CSV table of C-alpha atoms and ligand atoms in Angstrom, one decimal:
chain,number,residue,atom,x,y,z
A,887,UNK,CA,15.8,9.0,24.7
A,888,UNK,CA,15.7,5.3,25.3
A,889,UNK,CA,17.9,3.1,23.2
A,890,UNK,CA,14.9,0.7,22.4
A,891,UNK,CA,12.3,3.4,20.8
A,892,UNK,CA,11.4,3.9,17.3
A,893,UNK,CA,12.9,7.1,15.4
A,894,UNK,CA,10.1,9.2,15.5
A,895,UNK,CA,7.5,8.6,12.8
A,896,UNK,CA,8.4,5.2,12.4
A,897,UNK,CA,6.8,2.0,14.4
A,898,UNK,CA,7.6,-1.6,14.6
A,899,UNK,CA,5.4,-4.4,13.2
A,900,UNK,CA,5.7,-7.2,15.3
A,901,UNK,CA,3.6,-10.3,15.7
A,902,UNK,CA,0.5,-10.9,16.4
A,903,UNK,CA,0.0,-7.6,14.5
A,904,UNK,CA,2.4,-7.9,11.4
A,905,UNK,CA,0.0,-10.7,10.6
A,906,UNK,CA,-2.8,-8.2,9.4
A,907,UNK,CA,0.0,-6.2,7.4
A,908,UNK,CA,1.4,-9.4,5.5
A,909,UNK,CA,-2.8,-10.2,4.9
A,910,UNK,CA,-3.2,-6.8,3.4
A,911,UNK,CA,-0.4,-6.6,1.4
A,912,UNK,CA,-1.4,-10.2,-0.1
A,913,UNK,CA,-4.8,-9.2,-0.3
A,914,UNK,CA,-3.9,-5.9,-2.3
A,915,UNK,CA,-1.8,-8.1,-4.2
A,916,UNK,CA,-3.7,-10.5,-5.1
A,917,UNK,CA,-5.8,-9.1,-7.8
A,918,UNK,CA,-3.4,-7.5,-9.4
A,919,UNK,CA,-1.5,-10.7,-10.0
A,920,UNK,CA,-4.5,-12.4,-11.5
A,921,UNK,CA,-4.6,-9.7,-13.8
A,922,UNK,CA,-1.2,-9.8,-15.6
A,923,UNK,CA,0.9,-7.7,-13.5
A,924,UNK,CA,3.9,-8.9,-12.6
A,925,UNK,CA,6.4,-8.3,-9.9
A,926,UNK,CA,9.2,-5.6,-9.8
A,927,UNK,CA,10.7,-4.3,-7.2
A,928,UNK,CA,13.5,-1.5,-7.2
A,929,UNK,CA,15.9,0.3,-4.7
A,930,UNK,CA,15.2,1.7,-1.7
A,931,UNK,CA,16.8,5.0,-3.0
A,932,UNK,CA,16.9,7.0,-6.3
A,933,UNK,CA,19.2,9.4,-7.2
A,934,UNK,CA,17.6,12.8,-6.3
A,935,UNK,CA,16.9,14.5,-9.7
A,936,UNK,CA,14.2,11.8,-10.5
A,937,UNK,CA,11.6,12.7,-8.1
A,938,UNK,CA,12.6,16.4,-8.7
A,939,UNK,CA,11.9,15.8,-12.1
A,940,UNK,CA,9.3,12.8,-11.7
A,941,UNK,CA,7.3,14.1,-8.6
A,942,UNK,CA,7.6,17.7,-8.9
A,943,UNK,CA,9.9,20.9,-7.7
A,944,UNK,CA,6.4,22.5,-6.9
A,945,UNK,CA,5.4,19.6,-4.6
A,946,UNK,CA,5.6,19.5,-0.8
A,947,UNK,CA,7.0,15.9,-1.3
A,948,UNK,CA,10.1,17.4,-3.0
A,949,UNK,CA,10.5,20.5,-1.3
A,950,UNK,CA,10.1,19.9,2.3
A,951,UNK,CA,9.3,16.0,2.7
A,952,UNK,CA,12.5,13.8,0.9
A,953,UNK,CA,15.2,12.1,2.9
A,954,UNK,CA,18.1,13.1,0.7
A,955,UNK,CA,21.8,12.3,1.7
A,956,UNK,CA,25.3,13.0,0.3
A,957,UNK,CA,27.5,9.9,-0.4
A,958,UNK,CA,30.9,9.3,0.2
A,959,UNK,CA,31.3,9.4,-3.2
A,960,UNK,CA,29.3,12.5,-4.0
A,961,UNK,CA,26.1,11.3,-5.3
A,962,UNK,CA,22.7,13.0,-4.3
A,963,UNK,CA,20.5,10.5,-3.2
A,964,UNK,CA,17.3,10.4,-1.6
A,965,UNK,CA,14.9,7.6,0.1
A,966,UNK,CA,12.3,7.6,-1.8
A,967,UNK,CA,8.9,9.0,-1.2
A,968,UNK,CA,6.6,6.9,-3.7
A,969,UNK,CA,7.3,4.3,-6.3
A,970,UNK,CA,5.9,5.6,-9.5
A,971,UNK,CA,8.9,7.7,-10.8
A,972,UNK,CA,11.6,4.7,-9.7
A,973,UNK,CA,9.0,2.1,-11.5
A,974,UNK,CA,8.7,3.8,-14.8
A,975,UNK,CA,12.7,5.0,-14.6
A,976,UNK,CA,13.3,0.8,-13.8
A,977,UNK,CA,11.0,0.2,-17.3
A,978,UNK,CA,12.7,2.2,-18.9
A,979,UNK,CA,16.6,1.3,-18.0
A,980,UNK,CA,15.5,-2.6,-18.8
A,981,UNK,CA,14.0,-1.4,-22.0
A,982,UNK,CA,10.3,-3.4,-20.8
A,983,UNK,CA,8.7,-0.4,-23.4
A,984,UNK,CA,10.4,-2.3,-26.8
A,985,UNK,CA,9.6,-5.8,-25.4
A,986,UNK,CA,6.5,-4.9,-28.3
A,987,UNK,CA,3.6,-6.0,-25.3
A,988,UNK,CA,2.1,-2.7,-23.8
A,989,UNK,CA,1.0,-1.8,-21.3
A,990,UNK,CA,3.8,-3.4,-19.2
A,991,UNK,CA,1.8,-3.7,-16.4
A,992,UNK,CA,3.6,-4.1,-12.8
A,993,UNK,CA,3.4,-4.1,-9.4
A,994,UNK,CA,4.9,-3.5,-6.2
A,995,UNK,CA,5.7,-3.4,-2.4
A,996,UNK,CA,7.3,-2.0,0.0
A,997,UNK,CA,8.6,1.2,2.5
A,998,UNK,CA,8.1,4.4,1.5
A,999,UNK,CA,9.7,7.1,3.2
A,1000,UNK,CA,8.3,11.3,4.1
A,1001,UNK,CA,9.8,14.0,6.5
A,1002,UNK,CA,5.7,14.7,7.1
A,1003,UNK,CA,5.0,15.9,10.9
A,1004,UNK,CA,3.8,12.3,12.4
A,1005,UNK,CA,0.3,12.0,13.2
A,1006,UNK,CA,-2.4,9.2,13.6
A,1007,UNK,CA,-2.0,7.6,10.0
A,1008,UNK,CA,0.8,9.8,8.9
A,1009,UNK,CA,4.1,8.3,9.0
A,1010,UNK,CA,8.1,9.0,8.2
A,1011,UNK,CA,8.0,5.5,7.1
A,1012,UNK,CA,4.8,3.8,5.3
A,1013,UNK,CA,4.4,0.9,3.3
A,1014,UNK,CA,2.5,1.0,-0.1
A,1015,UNK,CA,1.3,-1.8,-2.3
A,1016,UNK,CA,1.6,0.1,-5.9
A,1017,UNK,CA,0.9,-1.0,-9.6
A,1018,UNK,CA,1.4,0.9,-12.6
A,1019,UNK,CA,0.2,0.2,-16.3
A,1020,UNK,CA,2.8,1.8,-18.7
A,1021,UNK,CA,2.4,3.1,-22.4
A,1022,UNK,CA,-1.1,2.5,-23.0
A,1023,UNK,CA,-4.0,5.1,-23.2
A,1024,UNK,CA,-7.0,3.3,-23.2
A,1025,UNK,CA,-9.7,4.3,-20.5
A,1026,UNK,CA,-10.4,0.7,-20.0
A,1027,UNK,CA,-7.0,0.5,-18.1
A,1028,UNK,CA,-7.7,3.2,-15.8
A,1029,UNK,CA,-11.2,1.6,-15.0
A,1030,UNK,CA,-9.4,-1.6,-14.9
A,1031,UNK,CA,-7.0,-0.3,-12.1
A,1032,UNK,CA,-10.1,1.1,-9.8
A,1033,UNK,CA,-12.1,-2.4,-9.9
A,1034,UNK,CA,-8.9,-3.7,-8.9
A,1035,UNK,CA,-8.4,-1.5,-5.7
A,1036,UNK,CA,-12.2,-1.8,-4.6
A,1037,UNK,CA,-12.0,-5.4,-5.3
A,1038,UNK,CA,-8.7,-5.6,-2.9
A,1039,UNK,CA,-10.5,-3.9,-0.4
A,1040,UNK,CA,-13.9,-5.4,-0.3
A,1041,UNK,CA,-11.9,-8.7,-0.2
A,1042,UNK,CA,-10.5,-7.9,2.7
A,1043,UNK,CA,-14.0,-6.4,4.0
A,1044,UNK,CA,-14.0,-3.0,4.4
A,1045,UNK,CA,-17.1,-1.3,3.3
A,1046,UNK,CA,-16.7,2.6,4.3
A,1047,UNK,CA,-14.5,3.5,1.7
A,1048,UNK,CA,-15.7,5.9,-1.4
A,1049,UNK,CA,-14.0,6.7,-4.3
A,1050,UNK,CA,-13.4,9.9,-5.7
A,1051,UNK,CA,-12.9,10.5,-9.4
A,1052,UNK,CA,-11.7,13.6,-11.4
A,1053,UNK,CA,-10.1,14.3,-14.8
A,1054,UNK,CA,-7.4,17.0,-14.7
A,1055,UNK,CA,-6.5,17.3,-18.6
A,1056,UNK,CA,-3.8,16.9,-20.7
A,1057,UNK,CA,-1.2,19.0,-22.0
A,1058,UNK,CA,-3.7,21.1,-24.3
A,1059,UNK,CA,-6.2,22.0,-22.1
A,1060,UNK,CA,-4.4,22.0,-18.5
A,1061,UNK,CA,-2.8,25.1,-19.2
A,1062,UNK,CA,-5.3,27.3,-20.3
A,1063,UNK,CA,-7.7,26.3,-17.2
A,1064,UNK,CA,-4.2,26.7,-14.9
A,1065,UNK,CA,-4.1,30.4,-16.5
A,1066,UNK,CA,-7.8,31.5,-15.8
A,1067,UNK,CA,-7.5,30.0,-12.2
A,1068,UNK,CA,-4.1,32.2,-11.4
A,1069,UNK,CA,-6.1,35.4,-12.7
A,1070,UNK,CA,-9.3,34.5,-10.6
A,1071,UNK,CA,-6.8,33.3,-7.6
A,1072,UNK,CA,-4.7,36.7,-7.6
A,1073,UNK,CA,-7.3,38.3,-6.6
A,1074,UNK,CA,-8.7,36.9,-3.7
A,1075,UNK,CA,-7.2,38.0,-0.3
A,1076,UNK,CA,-4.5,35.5,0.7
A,1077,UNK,CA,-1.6,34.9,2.8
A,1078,UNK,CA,2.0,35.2,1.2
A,1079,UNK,CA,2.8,31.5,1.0
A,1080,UNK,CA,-0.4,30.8,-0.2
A,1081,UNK,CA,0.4,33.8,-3.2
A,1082,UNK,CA,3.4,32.2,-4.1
A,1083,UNK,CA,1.6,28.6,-4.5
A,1084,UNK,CA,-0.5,30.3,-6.9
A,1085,UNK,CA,2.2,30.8,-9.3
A,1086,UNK,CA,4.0,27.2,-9.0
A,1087,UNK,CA,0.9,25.1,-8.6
A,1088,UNK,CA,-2.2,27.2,-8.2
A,1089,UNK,CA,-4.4,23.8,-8.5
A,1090,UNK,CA,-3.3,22.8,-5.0
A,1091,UNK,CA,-4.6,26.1,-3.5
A,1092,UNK,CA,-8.3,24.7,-4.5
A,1093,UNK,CA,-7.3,22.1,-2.1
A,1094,UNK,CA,-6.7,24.1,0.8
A,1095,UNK,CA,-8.5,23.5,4.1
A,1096,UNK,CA,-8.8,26.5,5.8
A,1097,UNK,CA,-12.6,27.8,5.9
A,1098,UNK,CA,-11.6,31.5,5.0
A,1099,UNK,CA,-10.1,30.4,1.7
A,1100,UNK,CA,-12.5,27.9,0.5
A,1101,UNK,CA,-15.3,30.4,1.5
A,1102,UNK,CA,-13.6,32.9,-0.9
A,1103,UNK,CA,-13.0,29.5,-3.6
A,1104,UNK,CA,-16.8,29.7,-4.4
A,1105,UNK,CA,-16.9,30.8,-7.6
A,1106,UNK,CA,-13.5,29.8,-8.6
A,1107,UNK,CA,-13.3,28.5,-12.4
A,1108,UNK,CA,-14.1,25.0,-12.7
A,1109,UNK,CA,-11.7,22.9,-14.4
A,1110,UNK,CA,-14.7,20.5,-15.8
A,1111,UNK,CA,-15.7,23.9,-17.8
A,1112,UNK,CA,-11.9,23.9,-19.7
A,1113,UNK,CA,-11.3,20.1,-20.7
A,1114,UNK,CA,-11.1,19.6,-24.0
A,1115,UNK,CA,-13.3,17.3,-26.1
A,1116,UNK,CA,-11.0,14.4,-25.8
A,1117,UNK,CA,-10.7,14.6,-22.3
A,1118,UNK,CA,-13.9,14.6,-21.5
A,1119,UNK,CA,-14.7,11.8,-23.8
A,1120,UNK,CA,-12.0,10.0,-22.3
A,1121,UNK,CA,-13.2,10.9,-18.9
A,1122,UNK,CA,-16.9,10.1,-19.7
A,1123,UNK,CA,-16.0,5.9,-20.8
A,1124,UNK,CA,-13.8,6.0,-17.8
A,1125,UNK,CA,-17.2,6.7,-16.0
A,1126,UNK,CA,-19.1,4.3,-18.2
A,1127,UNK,CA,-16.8,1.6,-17.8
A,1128,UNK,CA,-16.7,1.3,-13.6
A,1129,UNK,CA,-20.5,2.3,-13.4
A,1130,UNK,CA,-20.6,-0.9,-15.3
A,1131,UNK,CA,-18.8,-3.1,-13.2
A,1132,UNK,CA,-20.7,-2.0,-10.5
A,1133,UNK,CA,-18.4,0.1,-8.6
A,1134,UNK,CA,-19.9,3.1,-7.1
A,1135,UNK,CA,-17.6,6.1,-7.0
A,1136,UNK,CA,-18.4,10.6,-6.4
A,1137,UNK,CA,-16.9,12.7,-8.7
A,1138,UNK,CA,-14.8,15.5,-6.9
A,1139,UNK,CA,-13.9,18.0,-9.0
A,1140,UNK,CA,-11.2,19.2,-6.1
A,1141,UNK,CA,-9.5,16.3,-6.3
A,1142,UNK,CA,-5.9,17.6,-7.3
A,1143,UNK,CA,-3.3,15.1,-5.7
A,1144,UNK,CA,-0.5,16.2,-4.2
A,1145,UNK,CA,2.4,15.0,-7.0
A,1146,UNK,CA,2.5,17.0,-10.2
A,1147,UNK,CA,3.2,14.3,-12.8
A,1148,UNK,CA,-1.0,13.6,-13.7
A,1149,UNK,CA,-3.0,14.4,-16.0
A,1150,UNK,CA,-6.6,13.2,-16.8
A,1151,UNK,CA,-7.8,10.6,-14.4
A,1152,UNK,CA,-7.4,10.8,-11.0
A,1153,UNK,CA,-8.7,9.1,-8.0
A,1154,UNK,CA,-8.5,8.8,-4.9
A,1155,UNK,CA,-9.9,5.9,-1.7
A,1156,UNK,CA,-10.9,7.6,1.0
A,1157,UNK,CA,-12.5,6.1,4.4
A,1158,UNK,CA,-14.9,7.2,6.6
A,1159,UNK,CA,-12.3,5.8,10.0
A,1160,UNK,CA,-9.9,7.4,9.8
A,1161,UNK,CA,-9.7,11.1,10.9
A,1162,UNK,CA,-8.1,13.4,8.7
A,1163,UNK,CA,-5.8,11.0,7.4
A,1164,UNK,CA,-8.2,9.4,5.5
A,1165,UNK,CA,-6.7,9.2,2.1
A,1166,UNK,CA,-6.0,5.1,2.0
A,1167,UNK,CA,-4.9,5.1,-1.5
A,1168,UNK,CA,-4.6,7.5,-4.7
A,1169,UNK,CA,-3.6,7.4,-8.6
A,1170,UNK,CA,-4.5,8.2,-11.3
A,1171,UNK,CA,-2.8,8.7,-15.3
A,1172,UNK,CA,0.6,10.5,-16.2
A,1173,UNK,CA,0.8,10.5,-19.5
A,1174,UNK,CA,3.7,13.1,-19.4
A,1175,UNK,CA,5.9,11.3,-16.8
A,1176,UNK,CA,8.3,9.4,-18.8
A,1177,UNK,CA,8.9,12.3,-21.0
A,1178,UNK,CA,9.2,14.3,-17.8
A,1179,UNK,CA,12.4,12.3,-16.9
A,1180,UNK,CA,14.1,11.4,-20.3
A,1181,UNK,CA,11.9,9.1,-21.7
A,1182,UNK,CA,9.8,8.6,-24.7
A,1183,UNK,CA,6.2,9.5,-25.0
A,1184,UNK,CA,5.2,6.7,-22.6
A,1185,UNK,CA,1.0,7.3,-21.4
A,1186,UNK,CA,0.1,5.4,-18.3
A,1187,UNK,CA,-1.7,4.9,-15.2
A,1188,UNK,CA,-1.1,3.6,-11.6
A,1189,UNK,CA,-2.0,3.8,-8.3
A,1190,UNK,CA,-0.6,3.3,-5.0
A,1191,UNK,CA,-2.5,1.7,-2.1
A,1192,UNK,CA,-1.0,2.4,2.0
A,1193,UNK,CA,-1.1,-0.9,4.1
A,1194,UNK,CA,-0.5,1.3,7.5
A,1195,UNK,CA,-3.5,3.0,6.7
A,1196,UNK,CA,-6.1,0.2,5.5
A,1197,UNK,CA,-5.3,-2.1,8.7
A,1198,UNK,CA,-6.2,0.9,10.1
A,1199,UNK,CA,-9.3,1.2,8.2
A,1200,UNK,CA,-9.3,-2.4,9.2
A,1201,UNK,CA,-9.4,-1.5,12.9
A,1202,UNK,CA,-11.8,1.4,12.5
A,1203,UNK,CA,-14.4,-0.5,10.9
A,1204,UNK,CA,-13.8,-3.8,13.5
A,1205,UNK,CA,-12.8,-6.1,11.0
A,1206,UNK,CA,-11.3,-8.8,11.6
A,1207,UNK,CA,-9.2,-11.3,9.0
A,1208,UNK,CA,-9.7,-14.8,9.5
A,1209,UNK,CA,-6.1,-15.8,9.5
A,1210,UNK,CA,-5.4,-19.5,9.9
A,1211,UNK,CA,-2.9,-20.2,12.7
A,1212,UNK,CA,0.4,-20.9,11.4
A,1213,UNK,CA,1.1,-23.8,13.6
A,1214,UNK,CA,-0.5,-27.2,12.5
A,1215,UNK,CA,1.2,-28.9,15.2
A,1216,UNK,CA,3.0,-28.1,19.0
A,1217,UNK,CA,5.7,-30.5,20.0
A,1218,UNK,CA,6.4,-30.8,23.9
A,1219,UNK,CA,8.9,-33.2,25.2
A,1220,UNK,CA,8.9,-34.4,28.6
A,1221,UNK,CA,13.0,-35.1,29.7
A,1222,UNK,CA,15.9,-35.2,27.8
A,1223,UNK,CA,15.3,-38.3,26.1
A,1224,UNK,CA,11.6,-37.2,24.4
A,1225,UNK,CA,13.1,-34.2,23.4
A,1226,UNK,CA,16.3,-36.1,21.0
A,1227,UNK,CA,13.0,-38.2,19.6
A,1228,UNK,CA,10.1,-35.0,19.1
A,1229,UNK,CA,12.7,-32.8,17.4
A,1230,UNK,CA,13.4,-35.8,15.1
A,1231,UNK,CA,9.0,-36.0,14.8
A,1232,UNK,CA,9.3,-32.3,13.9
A,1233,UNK,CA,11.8,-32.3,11.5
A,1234,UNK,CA,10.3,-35.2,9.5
A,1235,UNK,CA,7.0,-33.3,9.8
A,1236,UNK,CA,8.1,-29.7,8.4
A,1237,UNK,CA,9.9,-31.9,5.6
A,1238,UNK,CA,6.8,-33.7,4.6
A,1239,UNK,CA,5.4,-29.9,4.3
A,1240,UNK,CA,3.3,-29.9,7.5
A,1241,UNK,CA,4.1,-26.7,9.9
A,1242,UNK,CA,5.4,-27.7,13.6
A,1243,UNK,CA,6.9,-26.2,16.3
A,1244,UNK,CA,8.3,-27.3,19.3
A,1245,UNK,CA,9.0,-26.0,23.2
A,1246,UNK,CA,12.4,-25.1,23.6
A,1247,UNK,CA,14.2,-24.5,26.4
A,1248,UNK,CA,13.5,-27.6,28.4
A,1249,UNK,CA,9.8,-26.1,30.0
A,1250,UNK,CA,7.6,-28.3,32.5
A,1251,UNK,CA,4.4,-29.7,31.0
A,1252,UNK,CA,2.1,-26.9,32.0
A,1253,UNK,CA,4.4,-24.0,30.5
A,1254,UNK,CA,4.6,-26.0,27.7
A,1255,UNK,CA,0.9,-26.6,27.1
A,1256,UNK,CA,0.1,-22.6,27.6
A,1257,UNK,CA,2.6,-22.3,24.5
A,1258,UNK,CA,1.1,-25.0,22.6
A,1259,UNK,CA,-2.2,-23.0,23.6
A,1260,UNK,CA,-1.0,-19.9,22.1
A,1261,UNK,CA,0.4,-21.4,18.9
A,1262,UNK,CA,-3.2,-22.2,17.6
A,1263,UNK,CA,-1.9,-25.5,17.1
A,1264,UNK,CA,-4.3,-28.2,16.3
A,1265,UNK,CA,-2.6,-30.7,17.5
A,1266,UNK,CA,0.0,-31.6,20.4
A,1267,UNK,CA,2.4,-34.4,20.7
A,1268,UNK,CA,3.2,-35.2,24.2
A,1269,UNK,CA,6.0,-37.8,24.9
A,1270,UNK,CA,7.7,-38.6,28.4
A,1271,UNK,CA,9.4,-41.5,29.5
A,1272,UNK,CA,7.2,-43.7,29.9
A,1273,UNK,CA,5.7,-43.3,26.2
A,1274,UNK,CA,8.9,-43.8,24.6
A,1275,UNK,CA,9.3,-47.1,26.5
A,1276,UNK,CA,6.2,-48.2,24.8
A,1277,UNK,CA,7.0,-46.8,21.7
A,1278,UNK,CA,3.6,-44.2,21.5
A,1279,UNK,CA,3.3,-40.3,21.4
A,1280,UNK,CA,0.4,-39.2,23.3
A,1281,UNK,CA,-1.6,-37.1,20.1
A,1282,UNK,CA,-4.0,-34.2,21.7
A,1283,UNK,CA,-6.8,-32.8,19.4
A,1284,UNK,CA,-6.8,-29.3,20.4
A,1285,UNK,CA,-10.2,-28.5,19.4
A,1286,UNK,CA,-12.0,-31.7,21.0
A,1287,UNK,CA,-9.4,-32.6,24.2
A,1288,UNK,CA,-9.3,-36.1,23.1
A,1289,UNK,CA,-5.7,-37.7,23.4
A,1290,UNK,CA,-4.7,-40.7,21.9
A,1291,UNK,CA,-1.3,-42.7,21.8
A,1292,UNK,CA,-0.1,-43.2,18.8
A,1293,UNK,CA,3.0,-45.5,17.7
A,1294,UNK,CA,5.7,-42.9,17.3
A,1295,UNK,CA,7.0,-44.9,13.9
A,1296,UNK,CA,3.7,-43.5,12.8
A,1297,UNK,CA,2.5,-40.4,14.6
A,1298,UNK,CA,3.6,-38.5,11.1
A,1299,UNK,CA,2.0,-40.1,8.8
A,1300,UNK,CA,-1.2,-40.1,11.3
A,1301,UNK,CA,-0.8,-36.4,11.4
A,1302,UNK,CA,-0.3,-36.0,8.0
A,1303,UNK,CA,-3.7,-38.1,7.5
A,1304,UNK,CA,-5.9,-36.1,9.9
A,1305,UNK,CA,-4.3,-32.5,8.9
A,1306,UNK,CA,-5.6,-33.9,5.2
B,1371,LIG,P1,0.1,9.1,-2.6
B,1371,LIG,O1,-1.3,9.6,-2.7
B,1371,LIG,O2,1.1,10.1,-2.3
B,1371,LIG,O3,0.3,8.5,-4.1
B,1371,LIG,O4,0.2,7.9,-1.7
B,1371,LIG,C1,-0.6,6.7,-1.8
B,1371,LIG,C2,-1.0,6.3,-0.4
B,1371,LIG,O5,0.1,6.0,0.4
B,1371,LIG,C3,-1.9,7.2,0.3
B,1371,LIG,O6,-3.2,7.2,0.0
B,1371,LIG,C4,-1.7,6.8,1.8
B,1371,LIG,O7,-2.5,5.7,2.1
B,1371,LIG,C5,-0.3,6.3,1.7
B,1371,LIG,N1,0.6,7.3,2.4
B,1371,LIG,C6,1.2,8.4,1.8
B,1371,LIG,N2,1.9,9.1,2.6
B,1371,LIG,C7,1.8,8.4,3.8
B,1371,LIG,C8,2.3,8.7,5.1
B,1371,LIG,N3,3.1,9.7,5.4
B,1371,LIG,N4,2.0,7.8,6.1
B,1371,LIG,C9,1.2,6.7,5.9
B,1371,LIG,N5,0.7,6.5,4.7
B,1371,LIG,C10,1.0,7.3,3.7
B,1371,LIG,C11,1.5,8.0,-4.5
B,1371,LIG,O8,2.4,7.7,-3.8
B,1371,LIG,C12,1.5,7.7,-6.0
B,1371,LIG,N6,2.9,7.2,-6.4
B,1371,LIG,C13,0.4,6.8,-6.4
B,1371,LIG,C14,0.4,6.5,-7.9
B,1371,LIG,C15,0.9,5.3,-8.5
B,1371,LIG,N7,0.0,7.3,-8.8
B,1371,LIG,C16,0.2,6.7,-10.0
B,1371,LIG,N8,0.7,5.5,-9.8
């Protein structure tokens, strides 16, 4: 193994590419801050029992996909593998709940981390742009959250995404659909593991791929037969609500999510790019969650959106974000002399707010140039000896070629001018 790889399931974002990842994640962001969701951000790791609890001992996240880890001291940590349970457990421990202003509506970023078997889109080590609306039930909060996410994405211009939409009950009505599916699913001709999902978490057997069980899945119970009156209605203004804003979405009554803490809405952004990893973002309500882990009767709603995945969407679909250049202005000295005086030009312009950069290392004019080039500077100063003993810069408009000397007690200020 060579010293400068990756560990496996992980990649590097370096520039020009980590460029699209900052755009998404401030593109995701974006509307969610306009909305009254502010920031939080919490550790990297949790103590264990909190996504057992939170996530779910049935789910493949907790069985078979945490990073969990001893300390010295004894403690049973593990990385953690989404940010809902760490969010609410951070609301709770600051006491945000008794601040009297619910929902307490946050979001987040950052790395994520699943022992998942790497594939195209599937990583050890993802990064997620999450928000979460806590102890509130009021559908207009869930269809707030979806307009959010399609307006993130259409901002950033992807277009073959769908939605999918489902309601998977509440406490009352949950388990009696759960029981009716175990006695249909005990039936059917499956494979051990499969038998034993049935009595953890027979709703993720629905969502199995294989042809020879969904063929057999036909006439399965449907869980839209079982919800109870108040889920439905609930369900139905969630509908009503982001039909009105003009977001299209499918219902998908299969939907079942792969965490265990939800209950009525769930959703999920699929796109049409991306191979079988096509899942760009999911969420949905967990009104049991908080109680789940210790906490008072706390209903909410979140989702989570994956920035790996929608550049990737990005890429599939060809778009490309317009991102400025980051360089306003390329400095390039000509002998030792230019370069005391440019790097003082420099200086005085990044303090006036203006973003410059300069060629280090002593490089001959041409060298120079190709980096100025590359910055996507608009402008270069050029100085050699012969300027300085006339007291000009020589200014270059990148865009049009033309080059003017400018008195260097003023190329600033005549830079500050034409950058407006
Ligand atoms: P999730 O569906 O597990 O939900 O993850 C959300 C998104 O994270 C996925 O749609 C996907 O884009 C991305 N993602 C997940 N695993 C990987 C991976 N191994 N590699 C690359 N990307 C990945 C949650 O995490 C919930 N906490 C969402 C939520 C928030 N529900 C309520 N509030």
């Amino acid at each position: 193994m060579s010293t400068f790889q990756a560990p496996k399931g992980t990649y590097d974002l370096t520039p020009p590419r980590s460029a699209t990842f900052l755009a998404v994640r401030e593109a995701i962001s974006a509307p969610l801050r306009d909305s009254g969701y502010g920031y939080i951000e919490t550790p990297g790791f949790e103590n264990v029992e909190l996504f057992a609890r939170g996530v779910g001992e049935s789910t493949d996240i907790v069985t078979k996909e945490m990073y969990t880890l001893t300390t010295k001291g004894g403690s049973q940590l593990a990385l953690r593998p989404e940010g809902t349970a760490s969010v609410l457990r951070a609301a709770l421990e600051a006491n945000l709940h008794k601040a009297g202003n619910l929902p307490v509506k946050l979001w987040y970023s950052g790395s994520y981390y699943r022992y998942e078997r790497p594939q195209s889109g599937r990583y050890r080590h993802f990064s997620q742009v999450g928000a979460e609306a806590i102890g509130s039930e009021d559908p207009a909060l869930d269809a707030e959250l979806i307009i959010l996410a399609d307006q993130a994405y259409r901002s950033l211009g992807l277009r073959q995404f769908r939605i999918l939409l489902n309601s998977l009950g509440d406490k009352e009505c949950r388990p009696v659909y759960r029981e009716a599916l175990q006695t249909f699913l005990r039936d059917l001709d499956l494979d051990e593991e499969t038998r034993r999902r049935i009595e953890i978490n027979p709703l993720r057997v629905l969502d199995d791929k294989r042809a020879d069980v969904q063929k057999q899945l036909t006439d399965a119970p449907k869980l839209r037969d079982y919800l109870c009156d108040a889920c439905k209605a609930y369900h139905e203004e969630v509908r009503a609500l982001i039909t009105a804003a003009g977001v299209v979405f499918e219902d998908d009554e299969k939907l079942v999510r792969g965490l265990d803490y939800y209950t009525r809405t769930t959703f999920e952004f699929v796109h049409d790019g991306l191979g079988s990893q096509s899942a760009v973002g999911g969420g949905g309500r967990y009104d049991g969650l908080s109680e789940m882990i210790g906490g008072p009767e706390l209903p909410s709603v979140g989702w989570a959106l994956g920035v790996d995945r929608t550049v990737l969407a990005l890429e599939a679909e060809g778009v490309e974000l317009d991102l400025p250049a980051t360089t306003s202005v390329y400095a390039v000295p000509l002998g030792e002399e230019a370069r005391r005086v440019l790097f003082g030009v420099v200086t005085e312009l990044r303090r006036a707010g203006i973003a410059a950069d300069f060629a280090f290392g002593g490089r001959g004019l041409k060298g120079a140039m190709k980096s100025a080039n590359r910055s996507g500077a608009r402008y270069t100063l050029v100085a050699g000896e012969r300027d300085l003993a006339e007291g000009v810069v020589q200014l270059k408009d990148m865009e049009s070629g033309e080059q003017t000397a400018v008195p260097l007690a003023e190329a600033a200020a005549e830079l500050a001018k034409r950058l407006g």
